[in-house]
mmCIF file of C-alpha atoms in Angstrom:
data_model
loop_
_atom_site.group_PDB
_atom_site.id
_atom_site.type_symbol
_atom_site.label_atom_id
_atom_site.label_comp_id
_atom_site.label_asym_id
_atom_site.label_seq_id
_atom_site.Cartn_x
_atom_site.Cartn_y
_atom_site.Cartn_z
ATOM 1 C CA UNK A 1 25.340 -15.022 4.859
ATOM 2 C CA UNK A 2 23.416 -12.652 1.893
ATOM 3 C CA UNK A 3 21.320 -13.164 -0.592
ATOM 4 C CA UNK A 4 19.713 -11.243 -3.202
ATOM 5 C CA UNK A 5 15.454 -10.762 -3.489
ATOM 6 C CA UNK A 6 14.523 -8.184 -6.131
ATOM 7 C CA UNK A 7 18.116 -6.753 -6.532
ATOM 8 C CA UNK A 8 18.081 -5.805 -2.622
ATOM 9 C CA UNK A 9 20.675 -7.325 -0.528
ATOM 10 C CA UNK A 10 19.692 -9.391 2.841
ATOM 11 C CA UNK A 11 22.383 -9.582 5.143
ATOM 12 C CA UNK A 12 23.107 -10.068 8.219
ATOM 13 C CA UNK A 13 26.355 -8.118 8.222
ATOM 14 C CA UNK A 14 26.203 -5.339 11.124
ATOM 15 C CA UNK A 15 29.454 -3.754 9.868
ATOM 16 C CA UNK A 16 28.516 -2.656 6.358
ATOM 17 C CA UNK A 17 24.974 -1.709 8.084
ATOM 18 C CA UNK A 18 27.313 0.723 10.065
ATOM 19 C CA UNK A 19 29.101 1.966 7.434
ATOM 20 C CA UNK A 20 26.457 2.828 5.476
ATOM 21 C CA UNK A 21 24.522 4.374 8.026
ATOM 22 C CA UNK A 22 27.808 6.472 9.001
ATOM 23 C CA UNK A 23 27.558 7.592 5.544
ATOM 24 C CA UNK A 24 23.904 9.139 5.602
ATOM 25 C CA UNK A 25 22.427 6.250 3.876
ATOM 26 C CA UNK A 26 19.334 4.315 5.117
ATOM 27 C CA UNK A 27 19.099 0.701 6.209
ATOM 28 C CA UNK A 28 16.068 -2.049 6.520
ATOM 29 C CA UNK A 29 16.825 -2.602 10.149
ATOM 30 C CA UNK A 30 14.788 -4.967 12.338
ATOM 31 C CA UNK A 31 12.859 -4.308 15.273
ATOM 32 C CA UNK A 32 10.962 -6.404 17.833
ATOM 33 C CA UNK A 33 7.682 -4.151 16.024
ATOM 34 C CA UNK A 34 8.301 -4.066 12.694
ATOM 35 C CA UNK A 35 11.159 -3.439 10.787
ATOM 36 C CA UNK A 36 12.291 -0.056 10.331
ATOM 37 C CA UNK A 37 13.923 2.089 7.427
ATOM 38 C CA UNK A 38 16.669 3.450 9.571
ATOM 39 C CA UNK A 39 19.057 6.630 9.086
ATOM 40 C CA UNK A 40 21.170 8.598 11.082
ATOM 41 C CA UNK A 41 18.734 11.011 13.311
ATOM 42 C CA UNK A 42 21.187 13.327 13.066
ATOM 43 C CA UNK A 43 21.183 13.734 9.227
ATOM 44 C CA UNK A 44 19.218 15.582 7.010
ATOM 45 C CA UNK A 45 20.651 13.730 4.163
ATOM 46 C CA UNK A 46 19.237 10.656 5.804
ATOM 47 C CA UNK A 47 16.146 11.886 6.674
ATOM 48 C CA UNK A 48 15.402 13.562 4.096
ATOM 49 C CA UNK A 49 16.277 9.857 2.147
ATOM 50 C CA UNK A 50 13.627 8.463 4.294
ATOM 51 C CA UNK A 51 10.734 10.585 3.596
ATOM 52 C CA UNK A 52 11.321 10.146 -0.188
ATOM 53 C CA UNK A 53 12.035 6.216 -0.404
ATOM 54 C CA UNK A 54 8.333 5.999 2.041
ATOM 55 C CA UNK A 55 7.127 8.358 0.056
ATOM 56 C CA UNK A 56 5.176 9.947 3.506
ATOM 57 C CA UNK A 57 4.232 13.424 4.024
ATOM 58 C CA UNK A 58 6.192 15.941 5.708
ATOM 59 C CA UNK A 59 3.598 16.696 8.228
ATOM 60 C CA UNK A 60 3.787 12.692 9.809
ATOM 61 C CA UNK A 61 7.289 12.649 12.210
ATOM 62 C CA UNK A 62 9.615 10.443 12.688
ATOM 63 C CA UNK A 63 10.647 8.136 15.446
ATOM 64 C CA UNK A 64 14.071 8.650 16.993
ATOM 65 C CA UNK A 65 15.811 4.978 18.138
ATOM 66 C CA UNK A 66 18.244 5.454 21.130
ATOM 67 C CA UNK A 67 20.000 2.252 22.848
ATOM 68 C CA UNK A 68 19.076 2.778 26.616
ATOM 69 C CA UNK A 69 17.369 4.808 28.717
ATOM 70 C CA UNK A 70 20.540 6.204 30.083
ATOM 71 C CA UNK A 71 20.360 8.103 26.700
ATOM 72 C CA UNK A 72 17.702 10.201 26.634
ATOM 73 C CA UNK A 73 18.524 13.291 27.735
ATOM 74 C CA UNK A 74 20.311 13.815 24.434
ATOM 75 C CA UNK A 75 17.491 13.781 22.513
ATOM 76 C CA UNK A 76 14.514 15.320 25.073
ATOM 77 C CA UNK A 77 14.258 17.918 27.891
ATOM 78 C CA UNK A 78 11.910 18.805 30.377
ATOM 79 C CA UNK A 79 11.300 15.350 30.811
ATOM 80 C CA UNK A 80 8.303 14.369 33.405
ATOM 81 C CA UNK A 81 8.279 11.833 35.818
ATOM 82 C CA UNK A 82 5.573 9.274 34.559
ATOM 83 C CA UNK A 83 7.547 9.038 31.677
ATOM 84 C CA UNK A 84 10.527 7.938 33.496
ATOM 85 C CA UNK A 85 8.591 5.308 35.532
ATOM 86 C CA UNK A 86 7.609 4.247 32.028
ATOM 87 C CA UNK A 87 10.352 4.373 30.491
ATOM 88 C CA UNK A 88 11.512 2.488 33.416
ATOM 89 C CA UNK A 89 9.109 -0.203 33.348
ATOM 90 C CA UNK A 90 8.962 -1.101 29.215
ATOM 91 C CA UNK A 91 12.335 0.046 27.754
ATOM 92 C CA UNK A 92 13.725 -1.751 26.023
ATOM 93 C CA UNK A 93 10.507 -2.428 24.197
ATOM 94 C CA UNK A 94 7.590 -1.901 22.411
ATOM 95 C CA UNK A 95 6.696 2.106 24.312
ATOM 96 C CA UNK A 96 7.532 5.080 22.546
ATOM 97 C CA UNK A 97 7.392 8.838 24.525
ATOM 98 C CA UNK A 98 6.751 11.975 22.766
ATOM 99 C CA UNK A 99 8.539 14.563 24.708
ATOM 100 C CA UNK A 100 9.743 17.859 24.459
ATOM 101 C CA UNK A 101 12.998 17.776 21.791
ATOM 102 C CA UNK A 102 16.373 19.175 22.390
ATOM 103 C CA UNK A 103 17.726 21.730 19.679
ATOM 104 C CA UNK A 104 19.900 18.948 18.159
ATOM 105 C CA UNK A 105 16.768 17.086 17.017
ATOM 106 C CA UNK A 106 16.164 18.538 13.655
ATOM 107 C CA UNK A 107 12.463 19.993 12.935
ATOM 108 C CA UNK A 108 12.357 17.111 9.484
ATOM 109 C CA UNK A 109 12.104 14.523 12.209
ATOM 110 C CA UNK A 110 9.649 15.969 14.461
ATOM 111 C CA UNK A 111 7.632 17.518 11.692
ATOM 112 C CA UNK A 112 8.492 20.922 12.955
ATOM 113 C CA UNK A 113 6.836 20.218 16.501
ATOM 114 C CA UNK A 114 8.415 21.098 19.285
ATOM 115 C CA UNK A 115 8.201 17.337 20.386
ATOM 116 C CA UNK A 116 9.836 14.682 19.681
ATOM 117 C CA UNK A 117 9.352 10.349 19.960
ATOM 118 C CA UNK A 118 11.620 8.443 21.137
ATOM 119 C CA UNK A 119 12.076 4.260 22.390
ATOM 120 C CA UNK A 120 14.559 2.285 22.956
ATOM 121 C CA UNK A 121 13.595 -0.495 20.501
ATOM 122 C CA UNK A 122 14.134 -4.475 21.961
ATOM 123 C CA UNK A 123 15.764 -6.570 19.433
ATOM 124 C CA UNK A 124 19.128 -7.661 19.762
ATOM 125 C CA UNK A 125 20.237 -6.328 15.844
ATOM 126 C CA UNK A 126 18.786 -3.130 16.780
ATOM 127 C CA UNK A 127 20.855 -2.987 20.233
ATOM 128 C CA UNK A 128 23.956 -4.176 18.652
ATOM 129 C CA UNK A 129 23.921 -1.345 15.676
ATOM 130 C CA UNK A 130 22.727 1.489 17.904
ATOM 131 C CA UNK A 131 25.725 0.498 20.084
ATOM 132 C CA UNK A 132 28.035 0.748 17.568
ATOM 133 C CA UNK A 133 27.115 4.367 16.643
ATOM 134 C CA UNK A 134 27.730 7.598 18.454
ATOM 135 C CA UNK A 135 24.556 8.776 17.015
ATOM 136 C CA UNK A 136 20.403 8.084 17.327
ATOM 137 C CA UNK A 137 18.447 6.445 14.689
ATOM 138 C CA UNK A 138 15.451 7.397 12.704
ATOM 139 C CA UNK A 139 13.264 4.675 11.553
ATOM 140 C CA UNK A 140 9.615 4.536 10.882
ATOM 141 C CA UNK A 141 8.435 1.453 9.404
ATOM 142 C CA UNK A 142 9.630 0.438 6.226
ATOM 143 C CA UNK A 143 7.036 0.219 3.980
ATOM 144 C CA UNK A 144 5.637 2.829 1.378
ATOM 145 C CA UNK A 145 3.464 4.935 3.323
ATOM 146 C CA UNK A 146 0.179 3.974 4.173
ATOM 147 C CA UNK A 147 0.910 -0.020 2.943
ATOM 148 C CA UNK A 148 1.053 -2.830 5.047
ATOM 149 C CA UNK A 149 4.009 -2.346 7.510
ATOM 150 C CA UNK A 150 7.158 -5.644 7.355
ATOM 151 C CA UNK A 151 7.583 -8.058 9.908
ATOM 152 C CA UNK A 152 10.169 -9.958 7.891
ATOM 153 C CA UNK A 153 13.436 -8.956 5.580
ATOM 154 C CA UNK A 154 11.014 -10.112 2.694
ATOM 155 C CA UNK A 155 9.264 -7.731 3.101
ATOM 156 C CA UNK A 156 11.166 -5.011 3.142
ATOM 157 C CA UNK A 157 13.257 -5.884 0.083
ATOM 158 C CA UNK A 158 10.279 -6.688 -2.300
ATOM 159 C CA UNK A 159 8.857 -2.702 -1.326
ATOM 160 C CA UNK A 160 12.110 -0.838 -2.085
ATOM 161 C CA UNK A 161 13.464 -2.827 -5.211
ATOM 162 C CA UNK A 162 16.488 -0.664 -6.158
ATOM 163 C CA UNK A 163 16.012 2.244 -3.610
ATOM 164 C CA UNK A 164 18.497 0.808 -0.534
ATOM 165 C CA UNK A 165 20.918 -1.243 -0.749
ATOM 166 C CA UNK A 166 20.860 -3.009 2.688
ATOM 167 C CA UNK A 167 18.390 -4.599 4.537
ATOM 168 C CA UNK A 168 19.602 -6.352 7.976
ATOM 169 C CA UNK A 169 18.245 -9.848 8.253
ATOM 170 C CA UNK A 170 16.648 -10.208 12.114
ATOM 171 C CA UNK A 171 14.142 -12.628 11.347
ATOM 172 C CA UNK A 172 10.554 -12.474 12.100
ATOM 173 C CA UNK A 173 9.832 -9.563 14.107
ATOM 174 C CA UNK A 174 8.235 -10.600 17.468
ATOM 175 C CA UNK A 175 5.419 -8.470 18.493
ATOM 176 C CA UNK A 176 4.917 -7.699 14.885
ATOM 177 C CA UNK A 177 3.283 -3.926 14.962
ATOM 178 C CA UNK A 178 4.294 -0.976 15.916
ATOM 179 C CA UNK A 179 5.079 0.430 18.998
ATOM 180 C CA UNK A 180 2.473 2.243 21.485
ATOM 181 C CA UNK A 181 2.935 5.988 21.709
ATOM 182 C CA UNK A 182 2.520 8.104 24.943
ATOM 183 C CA UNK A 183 2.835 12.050 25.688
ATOM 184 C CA UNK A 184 2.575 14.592 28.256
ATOM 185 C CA UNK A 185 -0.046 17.300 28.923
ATOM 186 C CA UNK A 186 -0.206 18.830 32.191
ATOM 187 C CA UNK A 187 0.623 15.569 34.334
ATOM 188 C CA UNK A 188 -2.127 13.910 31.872
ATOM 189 C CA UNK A 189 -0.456 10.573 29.869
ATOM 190 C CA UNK A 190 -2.261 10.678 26.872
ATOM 191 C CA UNK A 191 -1.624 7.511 24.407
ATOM 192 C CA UNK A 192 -1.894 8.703 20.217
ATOM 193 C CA UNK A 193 -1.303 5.736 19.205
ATOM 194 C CA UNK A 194 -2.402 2.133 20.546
ATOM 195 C CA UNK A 195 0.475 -0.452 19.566
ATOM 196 C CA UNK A 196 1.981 -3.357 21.178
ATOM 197 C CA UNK A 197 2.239 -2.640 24.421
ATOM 198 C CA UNK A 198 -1.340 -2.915 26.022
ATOM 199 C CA UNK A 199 -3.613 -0.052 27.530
ATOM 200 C CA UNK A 200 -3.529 -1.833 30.775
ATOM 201 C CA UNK A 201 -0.049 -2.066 31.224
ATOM 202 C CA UNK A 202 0.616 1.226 31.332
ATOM 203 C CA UNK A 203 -2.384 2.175 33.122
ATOM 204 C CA UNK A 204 -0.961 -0.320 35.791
ATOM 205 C CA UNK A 205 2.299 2.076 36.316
ATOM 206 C CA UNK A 206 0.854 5.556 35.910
ATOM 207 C CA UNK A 207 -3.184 5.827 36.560
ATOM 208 C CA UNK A 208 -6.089 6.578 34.098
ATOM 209 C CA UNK A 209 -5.019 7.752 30.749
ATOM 210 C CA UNK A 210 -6.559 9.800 27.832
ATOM 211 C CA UNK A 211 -6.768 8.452 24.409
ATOM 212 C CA UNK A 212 -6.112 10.534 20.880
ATOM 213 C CA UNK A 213 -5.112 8.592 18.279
ATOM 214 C CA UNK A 214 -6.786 9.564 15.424
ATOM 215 C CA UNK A 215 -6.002 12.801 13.063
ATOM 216 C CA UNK A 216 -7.179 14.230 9.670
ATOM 217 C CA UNK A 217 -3.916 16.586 9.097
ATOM 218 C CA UNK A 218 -1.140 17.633 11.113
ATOM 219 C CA UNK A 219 -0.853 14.666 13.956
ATOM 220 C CA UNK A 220 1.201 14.807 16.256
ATOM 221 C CA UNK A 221 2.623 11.355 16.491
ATOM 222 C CA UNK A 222 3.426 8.639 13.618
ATOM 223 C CA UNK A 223 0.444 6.190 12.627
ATOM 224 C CA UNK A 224 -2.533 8.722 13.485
ATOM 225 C CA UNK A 225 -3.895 8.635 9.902
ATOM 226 C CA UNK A 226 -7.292 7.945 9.257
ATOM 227 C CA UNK A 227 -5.636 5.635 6.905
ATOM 228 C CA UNK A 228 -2.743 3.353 7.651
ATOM 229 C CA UNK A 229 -2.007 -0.402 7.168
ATOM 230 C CA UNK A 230 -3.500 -0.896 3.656
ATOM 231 C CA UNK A 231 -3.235 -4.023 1.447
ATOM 232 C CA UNK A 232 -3.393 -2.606 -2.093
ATOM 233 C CA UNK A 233 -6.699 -5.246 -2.204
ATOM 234 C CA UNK A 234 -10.273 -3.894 -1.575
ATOM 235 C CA UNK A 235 -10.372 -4.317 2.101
ATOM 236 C CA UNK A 236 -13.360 -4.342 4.793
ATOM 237 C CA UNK A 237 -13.635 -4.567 8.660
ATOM 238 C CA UNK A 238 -16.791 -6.674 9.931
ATOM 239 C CA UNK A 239 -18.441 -8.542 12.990
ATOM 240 C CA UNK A 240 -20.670 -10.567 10.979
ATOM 241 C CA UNK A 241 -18.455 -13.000 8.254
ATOM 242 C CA UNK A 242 -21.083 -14.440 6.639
ATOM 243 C CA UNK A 243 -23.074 -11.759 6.280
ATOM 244 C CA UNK A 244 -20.396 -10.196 3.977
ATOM 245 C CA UNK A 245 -19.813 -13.313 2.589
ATOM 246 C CA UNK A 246 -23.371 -13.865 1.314
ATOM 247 C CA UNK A 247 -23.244 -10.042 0.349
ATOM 248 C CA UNK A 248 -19.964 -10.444 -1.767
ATOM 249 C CA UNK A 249 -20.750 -13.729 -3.615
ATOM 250 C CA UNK A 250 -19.375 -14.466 -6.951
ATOM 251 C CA UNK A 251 -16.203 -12.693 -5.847
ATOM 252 C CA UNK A 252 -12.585 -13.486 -5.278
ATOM 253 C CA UNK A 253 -12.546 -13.310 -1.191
ATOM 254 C CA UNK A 254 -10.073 -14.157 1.227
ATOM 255 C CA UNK A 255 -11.053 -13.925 4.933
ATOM 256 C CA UNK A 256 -9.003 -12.525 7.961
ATOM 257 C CA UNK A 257 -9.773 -14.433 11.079
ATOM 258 C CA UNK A 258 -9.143 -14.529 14.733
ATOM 259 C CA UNK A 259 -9.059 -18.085 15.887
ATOM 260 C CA UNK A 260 -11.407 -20.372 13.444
ATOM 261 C CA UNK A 261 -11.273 -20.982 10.293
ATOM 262 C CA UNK A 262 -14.312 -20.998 8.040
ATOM 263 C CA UNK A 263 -15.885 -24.643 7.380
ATOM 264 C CA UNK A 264 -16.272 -25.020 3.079
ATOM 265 C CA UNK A 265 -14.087 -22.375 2.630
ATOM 266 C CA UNK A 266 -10.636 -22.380 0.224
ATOM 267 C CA UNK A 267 -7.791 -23.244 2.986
ATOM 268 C CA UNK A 268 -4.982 -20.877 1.515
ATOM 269 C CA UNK A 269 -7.801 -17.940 1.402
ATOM 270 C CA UNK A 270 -7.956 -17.500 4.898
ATOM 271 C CA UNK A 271 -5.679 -16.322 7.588
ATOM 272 C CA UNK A 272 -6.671 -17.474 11.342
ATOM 273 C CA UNK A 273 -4.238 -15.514 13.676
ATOM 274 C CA UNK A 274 -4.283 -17.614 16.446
ATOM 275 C CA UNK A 275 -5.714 -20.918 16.916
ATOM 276 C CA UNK A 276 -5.553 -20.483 20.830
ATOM 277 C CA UNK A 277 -7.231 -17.243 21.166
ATOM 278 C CA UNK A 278 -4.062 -15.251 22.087
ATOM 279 C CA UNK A 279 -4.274 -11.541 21.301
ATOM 280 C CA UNK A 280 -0.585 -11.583 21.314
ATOM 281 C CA UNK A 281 0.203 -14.424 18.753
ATOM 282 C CA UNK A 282 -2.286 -12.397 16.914
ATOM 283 C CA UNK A 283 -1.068 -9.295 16.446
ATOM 284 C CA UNK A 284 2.376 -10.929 16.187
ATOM 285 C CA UNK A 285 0.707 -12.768 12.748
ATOM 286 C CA UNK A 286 -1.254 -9.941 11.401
ATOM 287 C CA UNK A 287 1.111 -8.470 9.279
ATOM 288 C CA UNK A 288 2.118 -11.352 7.517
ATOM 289 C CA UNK A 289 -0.719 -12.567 7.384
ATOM 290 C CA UNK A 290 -2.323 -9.559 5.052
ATOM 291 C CA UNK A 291 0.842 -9.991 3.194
ATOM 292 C CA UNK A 292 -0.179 -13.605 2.485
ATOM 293 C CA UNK A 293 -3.485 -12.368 1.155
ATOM 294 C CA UNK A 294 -2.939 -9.190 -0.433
ATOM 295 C CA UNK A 295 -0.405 -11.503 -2.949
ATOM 296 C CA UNK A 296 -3.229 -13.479 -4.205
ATOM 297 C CA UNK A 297 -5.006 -11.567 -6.424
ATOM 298 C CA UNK A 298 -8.244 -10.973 -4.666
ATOM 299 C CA UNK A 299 -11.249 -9.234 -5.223
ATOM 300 C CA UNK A 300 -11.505 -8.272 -1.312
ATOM 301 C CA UNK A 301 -10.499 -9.147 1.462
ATOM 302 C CA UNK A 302 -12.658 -9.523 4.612
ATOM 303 C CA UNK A 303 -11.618 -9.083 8.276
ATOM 304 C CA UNK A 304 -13.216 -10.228 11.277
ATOM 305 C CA UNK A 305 -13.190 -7.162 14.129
ATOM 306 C CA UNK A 306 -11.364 -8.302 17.023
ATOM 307 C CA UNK A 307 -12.333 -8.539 21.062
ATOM 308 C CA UNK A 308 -12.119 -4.976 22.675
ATOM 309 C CA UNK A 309 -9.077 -5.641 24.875
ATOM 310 C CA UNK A 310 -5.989 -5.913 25.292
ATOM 311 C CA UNK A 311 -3.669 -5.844 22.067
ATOM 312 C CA UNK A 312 -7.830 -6.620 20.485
ATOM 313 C CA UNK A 313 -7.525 -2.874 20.481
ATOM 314 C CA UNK A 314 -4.567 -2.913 18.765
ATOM 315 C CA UNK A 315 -5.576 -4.969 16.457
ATOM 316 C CA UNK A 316 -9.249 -3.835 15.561
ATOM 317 C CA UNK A 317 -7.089 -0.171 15.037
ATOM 318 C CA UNK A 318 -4.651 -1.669 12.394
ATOM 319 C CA UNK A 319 -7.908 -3.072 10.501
ATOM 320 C CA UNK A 320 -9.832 0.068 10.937
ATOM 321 C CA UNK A 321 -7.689 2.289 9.315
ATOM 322 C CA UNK A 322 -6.862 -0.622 7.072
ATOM 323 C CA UNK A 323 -10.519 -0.434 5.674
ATOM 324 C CA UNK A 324 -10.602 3.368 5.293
ATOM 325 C CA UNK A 325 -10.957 4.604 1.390
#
């Protein structure tokens, strides 16, 4: 079944996916994160493709996609033990490694670093194309860079208009951001960037870990940009609502919520994430939901910080860098 949204085809059709991948072209290709804009990581035709259609700088690498564990020793060396019990313990799923790269992984993917990041991504579209190819995939998030990432085929084909022609339909992608990243430093796990697998549940397999996940220039994982995640809409991070709203009044504002809505307030201008107070289900809805508001023509739009736990850190992360000028 395909059908056409802004002169981009949405299909669920693995085998022209394949050939067109096998061909150096990219894909929209779905994730249990987000959905990715996918190429052969063996390419530099396709890579190169990928940087130009996101528009992202040649300093932020790339994330390789491999389809099991049993496969990544052709992409990394030197590879140290906690990241085999992690890889272990969350792959397939939502845990990407940055480890040292082997000399078949091109310096355009890894930003000329000598390390490379890697998952094994856990949707069953994902699965079923890497299995069909003798080679890894690239594929950061398929967006322009620094917008708001997709969680649905919609999304994907309304950002790249005529620019690819494929975009594989996987439905609603389930955790709905991106994936946590983890490195090495002398027997140190170190996570750059928080995601949507939770602080404590890799603390729970390998010990106390460090945290740097924020960088001007240069980072050395995707997503550590002061700025990230951005509705094109004037956009602010708060713990006091009202406050803003009293502050902003007169204007065009839709509202960003955790689990309550705002009494007297326009229904289809707020966004509550989850109802039931589930950090999960909310950060599974965030995406979509600043989609929703950043296509109705607001003045601003104004987020409520989150809790400061589990995927709350996630969460309060995306909107942080969301906010940033």
């Amino acid at each position: 079944m395909t059908f056409v949204i802004h002169k981009k085809m949405i299909s669920t059709n693995i085998e022209h996916a394949i050939h067109l991948l096998k061909s150096n072209n990219v894909i929209g290709l779905p994730t249990e994160t987000v959905y990715g804009l996918a190429g052969n990581a063996y390419s530099e035709t396709a890579i190169k493709k990928i940087y130009e259609i996101k528009k992202r700088p040649s300093f932020n690498p790339l994330i390789v996609h491999i389809k099991s564990y049993n496969d990544i020793n052709t992409v990394a060396v030197d590879i140290p033990e906690k990241a085999h019990l992690l890889a272990k313990a969350f792959w397939p799923g939502p845990l990407t490694l940055l480890l040292k790269k082997q000399p078949t992984i091109s310096g355009l993917v890894t930003s000329d670093l000598d390390t490379v990041a890697v998952r094994v991504p856990n949707h069953p579209v994902a699965l079923d194309v890497l299995d069909k190819l003798d080679f890894p995939l690239v594929a950061p998030s398929a967006n322009p860079f620094t917008r708001i990432s997709p969680t649905k085929p919609e999304h994907v084909a309304s950002y790249f208009k005529n620019e690819i022609e494929l975009v594989l339909d996987g439905g609603t992608c389930s955790s709905g951001v991106e994936s946590t990243i983890v490195g090495f430093e002398a027997n140190k796990v170190i996570v750059y960037r928080f995601g949507a697998l939770s602080l404590e549940a890799i603390e729970k397999v390998v010990g106390p870990i460090s945290i740097i996940n924020k960088s001007k220039e240069s980072p050395k994982a995707p997503g550590m940009l002061l700025k990230h995640y951005s509705p094109k809409t004037e956009f602010i991070l708060t713990r006091n609502i009202q406050s803003e709203l009293e502050w902003y009044k007169g204007k065009k504002i839709g509202l960003l919520l955790f689990s309550k809505s705002y009494p007297d307030f326009e229904p289809h201008l707020q966004q509550v994430l989850s109802k039931g107070e589930s950090l999960d289900e909310a950060a599974s809805n965030l995406y979509q939901a600043l989609h929703e508001l950043d296509k109705q023509n607001l003045d601003i739009i104004i987020a409520e910080r989150f809790p400061e736990y589990g995927l709350g850190i996630t969460i309060n992360d995306r909107l942080e860098r969301a906010s940033k000028k």
